[in-house]
Coordinates of C-alpha atoms in Angstrom, one line a residue:
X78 CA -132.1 -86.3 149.2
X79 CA -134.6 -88.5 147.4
X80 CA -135.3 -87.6 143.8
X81 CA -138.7 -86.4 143.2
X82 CA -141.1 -88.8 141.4
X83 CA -142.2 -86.7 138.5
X84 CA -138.7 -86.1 137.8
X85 CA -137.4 -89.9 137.8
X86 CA -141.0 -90.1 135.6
X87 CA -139.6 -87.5 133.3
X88 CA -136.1 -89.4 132.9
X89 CA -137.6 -92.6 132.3
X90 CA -139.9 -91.2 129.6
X91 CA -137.1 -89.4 127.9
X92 CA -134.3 -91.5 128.1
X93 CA -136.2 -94.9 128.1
X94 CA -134.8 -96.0 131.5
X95 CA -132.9 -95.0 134.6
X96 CA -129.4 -94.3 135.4
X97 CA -128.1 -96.4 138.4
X98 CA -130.2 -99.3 138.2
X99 CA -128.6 -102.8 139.6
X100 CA -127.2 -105.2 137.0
X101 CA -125.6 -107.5 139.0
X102 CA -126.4 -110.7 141.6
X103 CA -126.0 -109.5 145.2
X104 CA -124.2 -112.2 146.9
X105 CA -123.0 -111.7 150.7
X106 CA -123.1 -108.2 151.0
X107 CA -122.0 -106.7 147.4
X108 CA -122.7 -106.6 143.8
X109 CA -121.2 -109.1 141.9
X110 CA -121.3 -110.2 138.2
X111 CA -121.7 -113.9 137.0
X112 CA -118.9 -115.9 137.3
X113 CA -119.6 -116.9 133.7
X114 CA -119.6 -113.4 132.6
X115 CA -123.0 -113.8 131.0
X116 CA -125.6 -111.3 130.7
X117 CA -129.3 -110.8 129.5
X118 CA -131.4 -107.7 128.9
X119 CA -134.9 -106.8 130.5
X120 CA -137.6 -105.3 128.6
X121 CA -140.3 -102.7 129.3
X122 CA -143.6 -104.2 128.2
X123 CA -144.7 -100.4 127.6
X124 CA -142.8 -100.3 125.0
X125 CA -141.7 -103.5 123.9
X126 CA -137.9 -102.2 124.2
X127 CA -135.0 -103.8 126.1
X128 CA -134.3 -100.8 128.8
X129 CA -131.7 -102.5 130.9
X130 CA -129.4 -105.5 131.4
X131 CA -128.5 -107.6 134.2
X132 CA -126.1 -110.7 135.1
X133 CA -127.7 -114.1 133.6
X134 CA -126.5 -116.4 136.6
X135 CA -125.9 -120.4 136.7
X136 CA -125.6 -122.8 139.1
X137 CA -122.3 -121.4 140.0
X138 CA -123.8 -118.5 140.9
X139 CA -126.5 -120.2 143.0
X140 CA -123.9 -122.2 144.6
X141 CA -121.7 -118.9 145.7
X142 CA -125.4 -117.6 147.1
X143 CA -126.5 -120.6 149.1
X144 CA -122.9 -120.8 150.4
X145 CA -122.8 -117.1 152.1
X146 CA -126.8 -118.1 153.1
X147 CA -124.9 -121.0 155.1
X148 CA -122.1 -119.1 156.4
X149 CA -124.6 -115.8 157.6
X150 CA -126.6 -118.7 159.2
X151 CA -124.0 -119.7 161.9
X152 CA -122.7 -116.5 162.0
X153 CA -123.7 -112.8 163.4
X154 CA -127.1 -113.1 162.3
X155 CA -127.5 -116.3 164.5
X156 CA -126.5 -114.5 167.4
X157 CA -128.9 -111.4 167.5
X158 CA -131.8 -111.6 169.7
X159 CA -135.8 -111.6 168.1
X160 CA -135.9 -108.0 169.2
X161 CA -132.5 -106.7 167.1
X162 CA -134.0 -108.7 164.2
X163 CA -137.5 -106.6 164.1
X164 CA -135.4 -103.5 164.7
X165 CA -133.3 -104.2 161.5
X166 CA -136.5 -104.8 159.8
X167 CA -138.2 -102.0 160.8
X168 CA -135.2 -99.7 158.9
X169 CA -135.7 -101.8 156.1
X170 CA -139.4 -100.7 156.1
X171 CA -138.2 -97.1 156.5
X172 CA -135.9 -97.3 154.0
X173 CA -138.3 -98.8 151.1
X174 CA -140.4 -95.8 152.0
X175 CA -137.8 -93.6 151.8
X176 CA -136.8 -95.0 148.3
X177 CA -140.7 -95.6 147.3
X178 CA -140.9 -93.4 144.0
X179 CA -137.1 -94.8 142.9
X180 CA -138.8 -98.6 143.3
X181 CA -142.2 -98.0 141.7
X182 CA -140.7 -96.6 138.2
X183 CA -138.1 -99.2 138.3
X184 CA -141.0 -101.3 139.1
X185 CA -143.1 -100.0 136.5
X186 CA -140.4 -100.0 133.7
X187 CA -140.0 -104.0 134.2
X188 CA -143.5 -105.0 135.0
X189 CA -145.3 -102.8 132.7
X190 CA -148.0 -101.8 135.5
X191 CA -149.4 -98.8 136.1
X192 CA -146.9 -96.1 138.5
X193 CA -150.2 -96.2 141.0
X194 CA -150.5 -99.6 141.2
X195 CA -146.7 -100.1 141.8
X196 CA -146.6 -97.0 144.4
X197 CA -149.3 -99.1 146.2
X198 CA -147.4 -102.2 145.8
X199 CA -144.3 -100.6 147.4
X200 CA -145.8 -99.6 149.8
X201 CA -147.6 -102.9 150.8
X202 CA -143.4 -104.0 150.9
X203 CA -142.9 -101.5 153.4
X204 CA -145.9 -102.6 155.6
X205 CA -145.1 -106.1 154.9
X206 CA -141.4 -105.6 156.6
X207 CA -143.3 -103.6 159.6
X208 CA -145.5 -106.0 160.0
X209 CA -143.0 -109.4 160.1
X210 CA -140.6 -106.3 162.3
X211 CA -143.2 -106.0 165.1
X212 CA -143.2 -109.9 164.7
X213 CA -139.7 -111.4 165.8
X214 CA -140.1 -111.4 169.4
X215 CA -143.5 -112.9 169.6
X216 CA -143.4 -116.0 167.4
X217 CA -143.1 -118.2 170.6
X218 CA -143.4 -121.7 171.8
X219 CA -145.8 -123.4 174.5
X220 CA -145.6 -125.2 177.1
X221 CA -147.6 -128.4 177.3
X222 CA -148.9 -129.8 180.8
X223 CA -148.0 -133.5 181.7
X224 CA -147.7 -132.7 185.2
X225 CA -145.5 -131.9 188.3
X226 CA -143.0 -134.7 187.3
X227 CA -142.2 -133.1 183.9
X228 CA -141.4 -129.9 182.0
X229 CA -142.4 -130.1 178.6
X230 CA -142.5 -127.3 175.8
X231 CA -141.9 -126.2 172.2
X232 CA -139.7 -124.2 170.0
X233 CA -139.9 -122.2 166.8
X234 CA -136.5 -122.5 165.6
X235 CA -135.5 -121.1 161.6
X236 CA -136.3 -123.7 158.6
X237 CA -132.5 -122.5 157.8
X238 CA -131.8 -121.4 154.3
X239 CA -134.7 -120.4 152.4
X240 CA -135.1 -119.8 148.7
X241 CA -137.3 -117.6 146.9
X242 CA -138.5 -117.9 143.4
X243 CA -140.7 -114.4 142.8
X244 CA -142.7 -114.5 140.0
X245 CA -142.9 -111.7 137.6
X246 CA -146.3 -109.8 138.2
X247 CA -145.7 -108.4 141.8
X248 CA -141.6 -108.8 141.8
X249 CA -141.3 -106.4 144.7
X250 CA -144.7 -107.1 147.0
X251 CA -143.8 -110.8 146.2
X252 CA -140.2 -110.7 147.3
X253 CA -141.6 -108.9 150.5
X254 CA -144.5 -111.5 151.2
X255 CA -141.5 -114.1 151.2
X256 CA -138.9 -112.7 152.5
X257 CA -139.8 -110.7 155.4
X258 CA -141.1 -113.3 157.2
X259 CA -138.2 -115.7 156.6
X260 CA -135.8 -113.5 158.1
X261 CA -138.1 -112.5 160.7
X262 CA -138.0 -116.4 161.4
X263 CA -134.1 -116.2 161.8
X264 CA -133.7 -117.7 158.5
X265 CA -131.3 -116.2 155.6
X266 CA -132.1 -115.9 152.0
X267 CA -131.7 -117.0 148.2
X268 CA -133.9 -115.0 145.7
X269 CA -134.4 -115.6 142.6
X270 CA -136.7 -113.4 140.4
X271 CA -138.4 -113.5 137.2
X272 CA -136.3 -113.1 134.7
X273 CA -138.5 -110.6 132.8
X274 CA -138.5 -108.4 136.3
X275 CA -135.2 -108.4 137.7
X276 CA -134.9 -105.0 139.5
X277 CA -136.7 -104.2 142.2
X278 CA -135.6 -107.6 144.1
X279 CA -131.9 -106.1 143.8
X280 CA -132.8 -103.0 145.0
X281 CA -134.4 -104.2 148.1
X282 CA -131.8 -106.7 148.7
X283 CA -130.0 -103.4 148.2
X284 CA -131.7 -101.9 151.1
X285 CA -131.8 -104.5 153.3
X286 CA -127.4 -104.5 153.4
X287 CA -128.3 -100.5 154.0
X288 CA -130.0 -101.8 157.0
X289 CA -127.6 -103.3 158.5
X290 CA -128.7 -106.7 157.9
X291 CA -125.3 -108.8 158.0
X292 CA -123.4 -110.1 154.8
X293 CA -125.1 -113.2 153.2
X294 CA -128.2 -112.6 155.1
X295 CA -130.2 -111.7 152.1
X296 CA -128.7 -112.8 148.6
X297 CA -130.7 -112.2 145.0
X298 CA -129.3 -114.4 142.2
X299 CA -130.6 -113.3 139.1
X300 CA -131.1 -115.1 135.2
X301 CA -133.6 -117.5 133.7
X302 CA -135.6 -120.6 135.5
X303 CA -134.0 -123.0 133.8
X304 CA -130.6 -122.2 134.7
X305 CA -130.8 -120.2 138.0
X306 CA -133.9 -121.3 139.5
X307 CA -133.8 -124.5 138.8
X308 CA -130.5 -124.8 140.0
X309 CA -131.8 -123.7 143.5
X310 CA -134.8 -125.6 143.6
X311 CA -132.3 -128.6 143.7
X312 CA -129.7 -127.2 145.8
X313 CA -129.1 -129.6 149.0
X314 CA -127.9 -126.2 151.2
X315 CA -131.4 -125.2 150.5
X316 CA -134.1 -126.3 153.2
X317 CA -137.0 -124.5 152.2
X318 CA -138.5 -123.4 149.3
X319 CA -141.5 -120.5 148.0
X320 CA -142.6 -120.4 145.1
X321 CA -145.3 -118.5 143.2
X322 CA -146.2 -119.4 139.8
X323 CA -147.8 -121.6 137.2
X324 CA -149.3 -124.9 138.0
X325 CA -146.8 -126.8 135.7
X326 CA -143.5 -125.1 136.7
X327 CA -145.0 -125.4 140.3
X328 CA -144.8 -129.5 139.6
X329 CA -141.4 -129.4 138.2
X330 CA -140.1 -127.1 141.6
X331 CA -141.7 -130.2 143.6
X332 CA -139.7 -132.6 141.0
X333 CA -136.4 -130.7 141.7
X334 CA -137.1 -130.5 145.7
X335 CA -137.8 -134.1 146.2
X336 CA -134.7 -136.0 146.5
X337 CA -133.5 -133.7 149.3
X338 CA -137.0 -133.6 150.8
X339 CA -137.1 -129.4 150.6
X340 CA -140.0 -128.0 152.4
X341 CA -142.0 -126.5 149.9
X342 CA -145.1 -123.2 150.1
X343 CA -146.6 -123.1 147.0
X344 CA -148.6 -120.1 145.5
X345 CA -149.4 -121.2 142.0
X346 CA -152.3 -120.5 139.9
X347 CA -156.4 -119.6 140.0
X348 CA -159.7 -119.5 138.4
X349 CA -161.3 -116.9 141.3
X350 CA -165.0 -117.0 141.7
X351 CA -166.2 -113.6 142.5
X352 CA -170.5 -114.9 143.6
X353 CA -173.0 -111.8 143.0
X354 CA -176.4 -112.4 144.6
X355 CA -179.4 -110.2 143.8
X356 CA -179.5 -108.6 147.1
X357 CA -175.9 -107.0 146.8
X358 CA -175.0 -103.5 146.5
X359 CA -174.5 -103.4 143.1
X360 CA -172.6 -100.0 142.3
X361 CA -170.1 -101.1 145.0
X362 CA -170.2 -104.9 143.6
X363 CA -169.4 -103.2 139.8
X364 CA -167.0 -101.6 141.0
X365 CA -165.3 -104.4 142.7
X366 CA -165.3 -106.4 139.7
X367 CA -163.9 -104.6 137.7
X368 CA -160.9 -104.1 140.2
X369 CA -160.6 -107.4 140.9
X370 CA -159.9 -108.2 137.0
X371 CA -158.6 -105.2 135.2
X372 CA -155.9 -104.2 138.0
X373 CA -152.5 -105.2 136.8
X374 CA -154.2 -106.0 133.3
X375 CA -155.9 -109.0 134.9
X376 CA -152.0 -110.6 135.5
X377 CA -153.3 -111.2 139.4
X378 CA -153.1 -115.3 140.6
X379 CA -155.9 -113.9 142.7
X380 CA -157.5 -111.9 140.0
X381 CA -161.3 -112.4 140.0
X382 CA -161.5 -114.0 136.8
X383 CA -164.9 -115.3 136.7
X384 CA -168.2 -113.5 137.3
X385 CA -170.6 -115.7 138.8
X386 CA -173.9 -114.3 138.8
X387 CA -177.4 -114.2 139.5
X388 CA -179.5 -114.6 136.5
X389 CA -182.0 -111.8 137.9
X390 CA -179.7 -109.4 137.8
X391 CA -177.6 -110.5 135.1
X392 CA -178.1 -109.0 132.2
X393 CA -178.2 -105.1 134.0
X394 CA -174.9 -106.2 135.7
X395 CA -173.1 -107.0 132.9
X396 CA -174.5 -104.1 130.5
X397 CA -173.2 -101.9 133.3
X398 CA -169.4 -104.1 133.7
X399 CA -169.1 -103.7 129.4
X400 CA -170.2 -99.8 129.4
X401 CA -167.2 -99.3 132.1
X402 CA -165.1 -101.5 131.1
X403 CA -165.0 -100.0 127.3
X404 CA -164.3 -96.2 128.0
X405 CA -161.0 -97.7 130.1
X406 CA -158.1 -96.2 128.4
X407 CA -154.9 -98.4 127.6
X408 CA -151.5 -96.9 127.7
X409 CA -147.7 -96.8 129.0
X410 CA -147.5 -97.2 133.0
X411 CA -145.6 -94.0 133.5
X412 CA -149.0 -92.4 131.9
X413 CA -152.3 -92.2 133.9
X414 CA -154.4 -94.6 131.8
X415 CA -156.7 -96.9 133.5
X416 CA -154.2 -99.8 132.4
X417 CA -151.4 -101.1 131.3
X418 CA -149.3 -103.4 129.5
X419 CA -149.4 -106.9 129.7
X420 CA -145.8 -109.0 130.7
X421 CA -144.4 -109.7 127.5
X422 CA -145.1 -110.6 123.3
X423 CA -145.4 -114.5 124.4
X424 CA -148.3 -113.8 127.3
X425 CA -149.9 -111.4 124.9
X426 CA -150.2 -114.3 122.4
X427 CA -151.3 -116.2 125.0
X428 CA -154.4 -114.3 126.2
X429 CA -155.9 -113.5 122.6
X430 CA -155.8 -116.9 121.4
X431 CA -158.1 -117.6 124.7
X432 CA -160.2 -114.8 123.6
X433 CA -160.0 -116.2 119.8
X434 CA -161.1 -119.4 120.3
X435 CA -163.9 -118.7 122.7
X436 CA -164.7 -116.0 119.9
X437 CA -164.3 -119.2 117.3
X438 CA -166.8 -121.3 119.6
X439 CA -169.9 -118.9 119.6
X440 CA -168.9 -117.1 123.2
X441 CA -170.6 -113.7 123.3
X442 CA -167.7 -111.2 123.8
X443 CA -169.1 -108.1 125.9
X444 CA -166.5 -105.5 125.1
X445 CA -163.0 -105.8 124.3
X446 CA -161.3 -109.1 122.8
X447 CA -159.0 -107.4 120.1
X448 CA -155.1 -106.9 120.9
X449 CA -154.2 -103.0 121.4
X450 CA -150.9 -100.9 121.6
X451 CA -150.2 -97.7 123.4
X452 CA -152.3 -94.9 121.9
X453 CA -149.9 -92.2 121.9
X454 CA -146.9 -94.4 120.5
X455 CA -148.1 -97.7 119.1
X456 CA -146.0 -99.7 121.3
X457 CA -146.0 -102.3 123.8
X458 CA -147.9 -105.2 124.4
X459 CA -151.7 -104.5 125.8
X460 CA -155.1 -106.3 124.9
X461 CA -158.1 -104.3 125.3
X462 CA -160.1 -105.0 128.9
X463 CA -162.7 -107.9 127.7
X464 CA -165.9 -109.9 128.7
X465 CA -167.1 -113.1 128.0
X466 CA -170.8 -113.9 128.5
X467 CA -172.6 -116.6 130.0
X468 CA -169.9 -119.8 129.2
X469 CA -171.0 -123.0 130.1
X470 CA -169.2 -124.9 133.1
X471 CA -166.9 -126.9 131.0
X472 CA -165.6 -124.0 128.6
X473 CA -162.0 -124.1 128.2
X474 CA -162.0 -120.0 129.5
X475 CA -163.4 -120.9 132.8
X476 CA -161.0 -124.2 133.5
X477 CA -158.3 -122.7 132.2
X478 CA -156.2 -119.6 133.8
X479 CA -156.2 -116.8 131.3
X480 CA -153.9 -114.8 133.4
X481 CA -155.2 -111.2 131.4
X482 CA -158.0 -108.8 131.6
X483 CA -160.4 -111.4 130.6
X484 CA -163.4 -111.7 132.7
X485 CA -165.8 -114.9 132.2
X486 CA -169.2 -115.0 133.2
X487 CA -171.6 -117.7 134.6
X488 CA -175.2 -117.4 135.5
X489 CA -176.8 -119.2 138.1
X490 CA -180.4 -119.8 139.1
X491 CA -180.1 -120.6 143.0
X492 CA -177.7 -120.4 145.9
X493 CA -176.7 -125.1 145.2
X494 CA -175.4 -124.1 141.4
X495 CA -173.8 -120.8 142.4
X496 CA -171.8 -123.6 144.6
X497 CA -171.2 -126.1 142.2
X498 CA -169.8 -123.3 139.6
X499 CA -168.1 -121.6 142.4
X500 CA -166.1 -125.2 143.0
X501 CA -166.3 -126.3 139.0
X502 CA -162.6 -126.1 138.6
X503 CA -159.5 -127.5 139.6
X504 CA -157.8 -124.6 141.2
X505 CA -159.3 -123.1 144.5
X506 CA -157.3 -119.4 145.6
X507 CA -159.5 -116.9 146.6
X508 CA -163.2 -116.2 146.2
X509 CA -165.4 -113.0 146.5
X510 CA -169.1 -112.7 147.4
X511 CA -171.1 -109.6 146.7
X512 CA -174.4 -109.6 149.1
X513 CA -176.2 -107.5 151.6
X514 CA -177.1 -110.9 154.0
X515 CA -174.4 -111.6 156.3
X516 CA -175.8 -114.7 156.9
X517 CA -175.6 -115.8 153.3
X518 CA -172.5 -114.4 152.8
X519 CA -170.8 -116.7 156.0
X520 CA -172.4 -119.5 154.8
X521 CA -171.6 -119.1 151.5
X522 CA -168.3 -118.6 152.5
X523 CA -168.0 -122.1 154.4
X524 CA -168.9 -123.8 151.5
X525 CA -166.8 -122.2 148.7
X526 CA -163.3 -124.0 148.3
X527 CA -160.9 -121.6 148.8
X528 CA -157.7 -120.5 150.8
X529 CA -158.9 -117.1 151.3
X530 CA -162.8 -115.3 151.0
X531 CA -163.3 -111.8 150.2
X532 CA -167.1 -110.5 151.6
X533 CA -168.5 -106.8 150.0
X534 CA -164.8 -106.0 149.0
X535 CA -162.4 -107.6 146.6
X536 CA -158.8 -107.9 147.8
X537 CA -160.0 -107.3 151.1
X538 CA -157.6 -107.5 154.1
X539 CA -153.8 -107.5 153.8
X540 CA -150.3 -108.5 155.1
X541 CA -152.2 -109.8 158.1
X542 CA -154.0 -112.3 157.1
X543 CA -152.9 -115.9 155.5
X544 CA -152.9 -115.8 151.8
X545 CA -152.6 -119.4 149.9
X546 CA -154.5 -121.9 148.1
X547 CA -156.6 -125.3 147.9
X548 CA -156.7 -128.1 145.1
X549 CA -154.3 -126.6 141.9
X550 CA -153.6 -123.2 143.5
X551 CA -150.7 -125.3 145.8
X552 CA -150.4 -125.4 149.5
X553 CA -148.9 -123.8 152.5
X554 CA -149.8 -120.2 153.3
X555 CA -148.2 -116.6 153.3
X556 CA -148.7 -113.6 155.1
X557 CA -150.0 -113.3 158.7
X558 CA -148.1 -115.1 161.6
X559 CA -148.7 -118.0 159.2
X560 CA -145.9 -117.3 157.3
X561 CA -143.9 -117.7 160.5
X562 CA -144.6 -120.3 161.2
X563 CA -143.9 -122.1 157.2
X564 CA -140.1 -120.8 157.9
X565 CA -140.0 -122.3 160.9
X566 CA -139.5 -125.8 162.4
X567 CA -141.0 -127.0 165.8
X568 CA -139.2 -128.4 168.3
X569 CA -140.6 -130.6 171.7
X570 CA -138.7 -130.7 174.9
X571 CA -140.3 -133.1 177.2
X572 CA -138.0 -133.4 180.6
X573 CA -139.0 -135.5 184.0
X574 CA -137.8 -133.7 186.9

């Protein structure tokens, strides 16, 4: 039987952590430590305290990995049909809803999110492997008409071995996006997650050996970028790679793929619009806001970062964003505050001396802009929800990815400059658009560079639809039958009879 969630809560708040947690890589089938012996510990931005540790892995370790990968690849897993593949997903959906309270403190412990924001995250995973489950035996070929002389049609056969470098915001919904589809595909799998949130991609790795999934199928490596993942970003048994990150690491992954020409998806960074237009609903638009930059402490790639605006209804809009925004309470993720920690000591640095400078250049700050620590402790790392006021197109807040509950606002005087700031930066992710004219909203939509565009509500959709980016943000796409697709490779067969 499951242990209750207010009772892991309860040991997590008293002891600092949780017995049982995985500390080693899982590599074909079982736990194993670092062939090096090393180790490293994770910390809980909460509190600012190491709570666990966990094997610090190498090439060697990567090597050992992508070997089993190659080995499950030829093997049993090769020889089940599409339909036993979705039916060994599906218990893997069944089981990370069965293990959901276990996953979202372990989650919430590493991430420093909120326990309701990683309950819903775990169980997007869970939807996620449903989803790619009910997938398997559809992802087929066509056949192409040349005539009664010939036979000609394609297959989806797997990319092969895939690796999987999860970033450290949403380890567990991350590791899901990825590797659900991969193995839905027929591919097997190399993870390798952030080194500040180790976990909750061994536990589901975990889970998916419960499953039944066969030995080497699914692998997690574990340790830093520069040793680990960088050593499987340039492993030649790799064939495809996913990575979500930062712009820069994103272009040294491409460096490290290129001599072996590894496919690449790339989810790397934003600068979301979210475009208000008079006419909108605006309690529901408010509201939207607000969730599309303070969730997670604003550490979303998609996060709506910048408020573009009407200028009619400006100044009302914002008064009401600030007024909100301030009474949000700040605390550990194990607590009901509105928010929660941000990553780590280095990130926090990161987003105040944004905040300072624009501060240092004459930017109005709304509310917020002042580091903060847990209320009822004084620990952790958290920076107050924040709002900077009508910055000019070229301010270093709206090029630049704050990556923190930092929203930036820009006014606009017709639907032509609502465009132009809408498109004003190098990145081009995801966009929102708050208005009551469908009409507008479509064509507004058309002309907004973006992978993905949100219409009357902010993270709208789901596992369904393709998820991905234009410009900076990178390129291929995850989620939906997409993803299939990026973990496969197509195959003609043209024949004369």
């Amino acid at each position: 039987m499951a242990t209750p969630l207010n009772a892991l809560v309860h040991e997590a708040q008293t002891s600092g952590t949780l017995a049982g947690l995985p500390d080693r890589h899982l590599v074909n089938g079982v736990f194993v430590p670092s062939l090096n012996g090393a180790r490293m510990e994770t910390l809980d931005p909460g509190t600012g305290r190491a709570f666990a540790s966990f094997a610090a892995g190498d090439a060697a370790d990567v090597d050992a990995a992508v070997a089993a990968a190659q080995a499950a690849l030829t093997g049993p897993w090769r020889a089940l049909t599409p339909a036993q593949r979705g039916r060994l997903l599906y218990r893997v959906a069944g089981l990370i809803r069965a293990n959901a309270d276990r996953l979202a403190v372990a989650e919430t412990l590493d991430s420093g999110k909120r326990l309701a924001e990683a309950l819903g995250d775990v169980a997007g995973a869970a939807a996620t492997f449903e989803y790619y489950a009910g997938a398997c035996d559809k992802h087929q070929g066509e056949s192409i008409p040349l005539g009664e002389d010939y036979l000609a049609y394609t297959v989806h056969e797997p990319v092969g071995v895939t690796a999987h470098i999860i970033p450290w915001n949403y380890p567990l919904s991350s590791a899901a996006r990825g590797i659900a589809p991969a193995l839905a595909a027929g591919c097997t799998v190399v993870a390798k997650p952030a080194e500040q949130t180790p976990l909750t991609a061994l536990m589901l790795a975990r889970l998916c050996v419960e499953a039944g999934l066969p030995p080497g199928v699914c692998n997690v490596v574990t340790g830093t970028g520069a040793l680990a993942g960088a050593a499987l970003v340039r492993h030649p048994g790799v064939h495809h790679i996913s990575f979500t990150g930062s712009v820069a690491t994103g272009m040294d992954v491409m460096r490290g793929a290129a001599p072996n020409v590894t496919r690449l998806v790339l989810e790397l960074g934003g600068k979301s619009p979210v475009l208000v237009l008079a006419d909108c609903d605006i309690d529901k638009a408010v509201e939207n806001v607000l969730g599309g930059i303070f969730e997670n402490a604003g550490q979303i790639c998609s996060a709506g970062s910048r408020l573009v605006i009407d200028r009619r209804i400006h100044a009302d809009f914002v008064e009401r964003l600030a007024a909100r925004a301030g009474k949000m309470t700040l605390g550990h993720g194990l607590r009901d505050a509105d928010m929660g920690a941000v990553n780590s000591a280095a990130h926090l640095d990161k987003i105040a001396g944004y905040v300072d400078r624009a501060r240092a250049r004459g930017v109005a700050v709304r509310c917020g802009g002042r580091r903060a620590a847990d209320p009822l402790t004084g620990q952790g790392w958290f920076y107050e929800p924040t709002i900077l006021d009508a910055l000019a197109p070229d301010d270093e807040a709206v090029q630049q990815e704050i990556f923190g509950p930092v929203l930036c606002v820009q006014v606009f005087d017709d639907i032509d400059e609502a465009v132009a700031l809408a498109n004003g930066t190098d990145f081009g992710l995801v966009a929102g658009i708050f208005t009551r004219d469908f009409a507008s909203a479509h064509r507004l939509a058309a002309r907004v560079d973006a992978g993905q565009v949100y219409i009357n509500e902010y993270f709208a959709g789901g596992v369904a639809v393709p998820f991905g980016g234009n410009k900076r943000s990178g390129f291929g796409r995850e989620k939906g039958l997409e993803a299939l697709r990026s973990y496969s490779k197509l195959k003609s067969v043209a024949a004369r009879i």
